[in-house]
Structure formats: structure tokens, C-alpha cells
PDB file of C-alpha atoms in Angstrom:
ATOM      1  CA  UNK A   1      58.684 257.962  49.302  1.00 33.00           C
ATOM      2  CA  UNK A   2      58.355 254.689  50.853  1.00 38.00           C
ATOM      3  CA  UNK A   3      56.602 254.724  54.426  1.00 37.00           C
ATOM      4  CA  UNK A   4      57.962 251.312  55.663  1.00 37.00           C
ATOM      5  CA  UNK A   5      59.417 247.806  55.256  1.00 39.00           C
ATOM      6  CA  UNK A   6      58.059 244.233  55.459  1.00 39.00           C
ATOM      7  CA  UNK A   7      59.915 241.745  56.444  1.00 40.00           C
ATOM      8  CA  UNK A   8      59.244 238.094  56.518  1.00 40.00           C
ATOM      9  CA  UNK A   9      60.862 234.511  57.808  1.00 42.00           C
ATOM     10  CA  UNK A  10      61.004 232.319  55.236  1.00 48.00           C
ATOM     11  CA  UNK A  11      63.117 229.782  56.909  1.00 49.00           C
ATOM     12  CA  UNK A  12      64.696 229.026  59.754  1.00 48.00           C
ATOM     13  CA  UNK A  13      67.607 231.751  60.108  1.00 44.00           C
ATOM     14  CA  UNK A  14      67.029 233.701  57.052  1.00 54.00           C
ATOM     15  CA  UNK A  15      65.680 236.728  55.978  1.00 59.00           C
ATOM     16  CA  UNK A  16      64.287 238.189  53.030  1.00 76.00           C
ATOM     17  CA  UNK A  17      63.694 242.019  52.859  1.00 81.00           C
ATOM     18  CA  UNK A  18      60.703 243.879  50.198  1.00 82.00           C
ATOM     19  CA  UNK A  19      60.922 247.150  50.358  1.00 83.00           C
ATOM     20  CA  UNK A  20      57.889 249.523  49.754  1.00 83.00           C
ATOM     21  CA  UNK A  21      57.253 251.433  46.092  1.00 83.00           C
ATOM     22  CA  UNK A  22      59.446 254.641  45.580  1.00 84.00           C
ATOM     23  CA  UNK A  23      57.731 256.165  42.350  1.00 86.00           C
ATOM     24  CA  UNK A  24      60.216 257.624  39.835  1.00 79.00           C
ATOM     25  CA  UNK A  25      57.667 260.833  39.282  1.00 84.00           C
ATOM     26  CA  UNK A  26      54.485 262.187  41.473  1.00 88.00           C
ATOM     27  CA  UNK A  27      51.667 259.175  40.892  1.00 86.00           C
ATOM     28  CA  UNK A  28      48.626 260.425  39.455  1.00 87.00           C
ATOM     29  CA  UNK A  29      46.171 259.408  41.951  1.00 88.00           C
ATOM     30  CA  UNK A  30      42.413 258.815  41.127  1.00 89.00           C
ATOM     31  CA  UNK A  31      39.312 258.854  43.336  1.00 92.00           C
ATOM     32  CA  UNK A  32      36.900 256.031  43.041  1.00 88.00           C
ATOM     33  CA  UNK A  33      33.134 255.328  44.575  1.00 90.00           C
ATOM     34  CA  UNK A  34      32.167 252.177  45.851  1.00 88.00           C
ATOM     35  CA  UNK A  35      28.635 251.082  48.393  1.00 91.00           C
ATOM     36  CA  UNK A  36      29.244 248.744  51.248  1.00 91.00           C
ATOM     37  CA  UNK A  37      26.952 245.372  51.303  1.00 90.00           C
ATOM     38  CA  UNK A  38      25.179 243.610  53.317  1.00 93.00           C
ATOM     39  CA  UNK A  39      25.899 239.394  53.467  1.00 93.00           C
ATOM     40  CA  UNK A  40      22.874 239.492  51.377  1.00 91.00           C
ATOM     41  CA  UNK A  41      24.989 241.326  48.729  1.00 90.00           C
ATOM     42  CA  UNK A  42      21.996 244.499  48.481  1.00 93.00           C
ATOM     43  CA  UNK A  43      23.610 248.001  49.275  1.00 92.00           C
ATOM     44  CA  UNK A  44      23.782 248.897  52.722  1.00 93.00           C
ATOM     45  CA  UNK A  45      22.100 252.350  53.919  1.00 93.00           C
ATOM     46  CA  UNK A  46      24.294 255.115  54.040  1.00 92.00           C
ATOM     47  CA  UNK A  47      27.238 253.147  52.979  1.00 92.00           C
ATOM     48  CA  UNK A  48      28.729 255.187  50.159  1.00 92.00           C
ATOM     49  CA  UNK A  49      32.675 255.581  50.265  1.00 91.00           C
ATOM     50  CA  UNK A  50      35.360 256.779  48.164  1.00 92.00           C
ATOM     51  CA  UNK A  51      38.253 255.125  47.560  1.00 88.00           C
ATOM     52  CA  UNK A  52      42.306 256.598  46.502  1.00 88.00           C
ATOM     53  CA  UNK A  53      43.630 254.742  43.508  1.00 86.00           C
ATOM     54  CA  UNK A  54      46.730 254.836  41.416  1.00 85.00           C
ATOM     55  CA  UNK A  55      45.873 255.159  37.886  1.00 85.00           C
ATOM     56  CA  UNK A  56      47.703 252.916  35.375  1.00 85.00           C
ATOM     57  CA  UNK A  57      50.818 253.653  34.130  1.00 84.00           C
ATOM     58  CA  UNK A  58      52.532 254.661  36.982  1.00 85.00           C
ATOM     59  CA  UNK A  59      56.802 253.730  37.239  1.00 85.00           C
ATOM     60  CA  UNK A  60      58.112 252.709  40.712  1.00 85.00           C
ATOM     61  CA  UNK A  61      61.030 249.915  41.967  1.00 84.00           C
ATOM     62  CA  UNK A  62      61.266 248.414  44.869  1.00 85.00           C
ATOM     63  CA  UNK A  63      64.256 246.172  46.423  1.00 85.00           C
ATOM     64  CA  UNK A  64      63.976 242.668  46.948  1.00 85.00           C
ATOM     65  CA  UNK A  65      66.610 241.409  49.331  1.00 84.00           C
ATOM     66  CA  UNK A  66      67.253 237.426  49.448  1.00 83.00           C
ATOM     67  CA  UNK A  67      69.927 236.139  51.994  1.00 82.00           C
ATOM     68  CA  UNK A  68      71.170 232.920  50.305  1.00 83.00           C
ATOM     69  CA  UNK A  69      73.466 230.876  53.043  1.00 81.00           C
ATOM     70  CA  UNK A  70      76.074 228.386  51.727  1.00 83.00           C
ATOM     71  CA  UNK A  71      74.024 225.194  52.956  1.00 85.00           C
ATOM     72  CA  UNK A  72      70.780 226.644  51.074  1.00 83.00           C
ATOM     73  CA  UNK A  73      69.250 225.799  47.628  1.00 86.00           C
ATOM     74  CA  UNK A  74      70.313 228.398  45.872  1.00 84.00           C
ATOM     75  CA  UNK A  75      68.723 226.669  41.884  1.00 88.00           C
ATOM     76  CA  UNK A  76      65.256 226.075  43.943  1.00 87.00           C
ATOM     77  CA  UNK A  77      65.500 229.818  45.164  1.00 84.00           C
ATOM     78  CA  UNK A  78      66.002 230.933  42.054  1.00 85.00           C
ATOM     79  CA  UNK A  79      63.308 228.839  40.638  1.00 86.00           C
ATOM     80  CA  UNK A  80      60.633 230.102  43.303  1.00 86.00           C
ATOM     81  CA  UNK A  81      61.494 233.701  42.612  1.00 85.00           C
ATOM     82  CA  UNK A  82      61.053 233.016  38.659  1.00 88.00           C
ATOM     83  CA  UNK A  83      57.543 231.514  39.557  1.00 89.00           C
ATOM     84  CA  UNK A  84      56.674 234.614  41.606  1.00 86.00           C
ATOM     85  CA  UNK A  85      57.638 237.098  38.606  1.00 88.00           C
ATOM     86  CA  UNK A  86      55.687 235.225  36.270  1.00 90.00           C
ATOM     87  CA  UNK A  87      53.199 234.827  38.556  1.00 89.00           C
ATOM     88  CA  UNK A  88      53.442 239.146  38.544  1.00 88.00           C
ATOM     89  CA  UNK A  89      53.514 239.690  35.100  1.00 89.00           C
ATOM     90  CA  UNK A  90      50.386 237.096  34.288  1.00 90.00           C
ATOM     91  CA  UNK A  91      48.299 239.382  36.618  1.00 87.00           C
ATOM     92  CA  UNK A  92      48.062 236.619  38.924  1.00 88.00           C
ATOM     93  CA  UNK A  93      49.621 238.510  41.674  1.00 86.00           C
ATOM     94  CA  UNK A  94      48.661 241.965  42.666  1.00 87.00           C
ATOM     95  CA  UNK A  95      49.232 244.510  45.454  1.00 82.00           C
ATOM     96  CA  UNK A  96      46.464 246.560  47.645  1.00 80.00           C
ATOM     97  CA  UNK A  97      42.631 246.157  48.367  1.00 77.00           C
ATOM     98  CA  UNK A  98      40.117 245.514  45.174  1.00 77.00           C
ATOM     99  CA  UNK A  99      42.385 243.125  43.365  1.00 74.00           C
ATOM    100  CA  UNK A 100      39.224 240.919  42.363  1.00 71.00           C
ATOM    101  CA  UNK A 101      37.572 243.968  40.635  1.00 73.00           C
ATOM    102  CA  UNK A 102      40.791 244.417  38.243  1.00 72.00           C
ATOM    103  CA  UNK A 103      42.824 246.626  40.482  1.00 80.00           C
ATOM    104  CA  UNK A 104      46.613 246.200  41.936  1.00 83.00           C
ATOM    105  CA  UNK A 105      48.038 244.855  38.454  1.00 86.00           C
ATOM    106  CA  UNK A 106      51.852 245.422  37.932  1.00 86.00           C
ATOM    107  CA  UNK A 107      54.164 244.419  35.888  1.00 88.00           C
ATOM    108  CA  UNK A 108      58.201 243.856  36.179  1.00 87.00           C
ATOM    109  CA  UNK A 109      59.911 245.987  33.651  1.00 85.00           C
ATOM    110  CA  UNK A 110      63.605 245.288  34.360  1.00 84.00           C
ATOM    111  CA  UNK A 111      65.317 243.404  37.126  1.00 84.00           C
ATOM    112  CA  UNK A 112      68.749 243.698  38.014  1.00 83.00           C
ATOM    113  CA  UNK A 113      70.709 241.720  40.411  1.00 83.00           C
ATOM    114  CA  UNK A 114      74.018 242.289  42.648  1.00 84.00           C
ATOM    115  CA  UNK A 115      75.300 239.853  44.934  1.00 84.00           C
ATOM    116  CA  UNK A 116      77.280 240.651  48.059  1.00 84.00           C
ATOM    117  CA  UNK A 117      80.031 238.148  49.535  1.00 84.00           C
ATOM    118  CA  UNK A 118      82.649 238.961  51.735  1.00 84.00           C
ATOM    119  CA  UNK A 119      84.874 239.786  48.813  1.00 87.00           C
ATOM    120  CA  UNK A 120      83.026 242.987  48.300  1.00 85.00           C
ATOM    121  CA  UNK A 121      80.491 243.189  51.504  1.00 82.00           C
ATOM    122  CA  UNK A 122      81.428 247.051  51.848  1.00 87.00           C
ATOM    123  CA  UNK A 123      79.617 247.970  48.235  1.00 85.00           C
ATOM    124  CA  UNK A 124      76.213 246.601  50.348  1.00 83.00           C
ATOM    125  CA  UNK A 125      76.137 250.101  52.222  1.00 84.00           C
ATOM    126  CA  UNK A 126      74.621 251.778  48.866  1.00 84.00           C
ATOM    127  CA  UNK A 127      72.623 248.703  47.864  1.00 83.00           C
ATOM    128  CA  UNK A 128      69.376 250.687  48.296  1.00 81.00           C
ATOM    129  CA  UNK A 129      70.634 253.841  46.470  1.00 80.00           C
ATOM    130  CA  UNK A 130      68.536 254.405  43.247  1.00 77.00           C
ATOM    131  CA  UNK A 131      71.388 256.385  41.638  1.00 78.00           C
ATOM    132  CA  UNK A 132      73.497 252.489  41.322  1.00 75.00           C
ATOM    133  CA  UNK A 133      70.611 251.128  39.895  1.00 73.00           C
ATOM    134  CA  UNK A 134      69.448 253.602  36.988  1.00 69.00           C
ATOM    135  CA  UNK A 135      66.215 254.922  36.293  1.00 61.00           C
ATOM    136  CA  UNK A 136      63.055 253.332  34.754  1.00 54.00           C
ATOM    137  CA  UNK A 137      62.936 253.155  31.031  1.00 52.00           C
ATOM    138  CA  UNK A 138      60.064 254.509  29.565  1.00 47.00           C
TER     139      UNK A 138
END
């Protein structure tokens, strides 16, 4: 289940809304070691930790909101969210801690897309209902 929301200003008067990871299934969740260093880069005493991971192959979707206003670039939008998805998808863009030591790699599977205007703003109330979007494919 997601545990929160991020929100972010990316220009004057807009917002754009991410939404956390709802997994389709229970993740299987893997437990990896790691040692602290020191600046010198030589283990530090006592330093041992364990760390939770989610093991590949796990299926989640999140929501991407993007409030487009009628004065906005709507082409160079578009063209900045292609560049982030490829940016996913080429591994160049991950999500959590370790991402230098090949962890946090995901990959976009399907998008879909609905647009809201005040011709059918009402339909917005079960934007973020997984049952209007589908599930997964394997």
C-alpha cells in the first residue's frame, strides 16, 4: 500500500503529483549485508548492517499527475516527460538508496493516459482507482 505522496512545484502555479508504488502482489523482499567506511574507504569497526531490498521482478504502478494550464507548453511537456521515461527504461534513473551498486532499476511496462477538462472533470474523482486502469500484464 502506498505510505505517502510527493509533491513538487515545477512552475510557478502548477502542480505535478507522483504517487508512491502500490504492488499488484506481496513483494518478495530480500535481506542484504553491507560494512560502513571510513573517508579512507577501509571498513569501519563494528559497522556491519543489513539492508531490506526488493528483489527483481516485482509489478507495481504508480500515478503521475501533470496539471497542463491553457497558457503552458503543452509539446515541451510532453517532450520532458518522454526524456524522463527513457531516461527510466535506460537505467539511468532509479529509485531508493544503493543505486550506484546496481540497485533501484525499473522499468515502464505500459502507460496510459486520461485527460480531465471541464467537459468531463467529474470522471477525475476515480482517477486513482486501479480497477479504471487494469492490471499489470505479465
Amino acid at each position: 500500500m502506498p505510505v505517502g505522496i510527493l509533491r513538487w512545484r515545477c512552475r510557478k502555479n502548477e502542480f505535478s503529483f507522483i504517487s508512491d508504488l502500490t504492488f499488484e502482489e506481496n513483494p518478495v523482499i530480500g535481506v542484504r549485508d553491507g560494512v560502513s567506511l571510513s573517508d579512507k574507504k577501509t571498513a569501519v569497526t563494528q559497522s556491519k548492517y543489513d539492508i531490506e531490498i526488493l528483489e527483481a521482478g516485482v509489478k507495481a504502478h504508480f500515478y503521475l499527475e501533470l496539471v497542463i494550464r491553457e497558457n503552458d507548453d503543452e509539446m515541451m511537456m510532453d517532450q520532458e516527460l518522454a526524456t524522463i521515461f527513457c531516461g527510466i527504461n535506460a537505467g539511468e534513473i532509479r529509485l531508493g538508496a544503493k543505486k550506484t551498486r546496481g540497485f533501484g532499476e525499473f522499468k515502464i511496462v505500459r502507460l496510459s493516459e486520461k485527460v480531465y477538462s471541464k467537459e468531463n472533470y467529474l470522471e477525475y474523482a476515480d482517477s486513482y482507482n486501479p480497477e479504471k486502469w487494469g492490471k499489470l500484464q505479465q
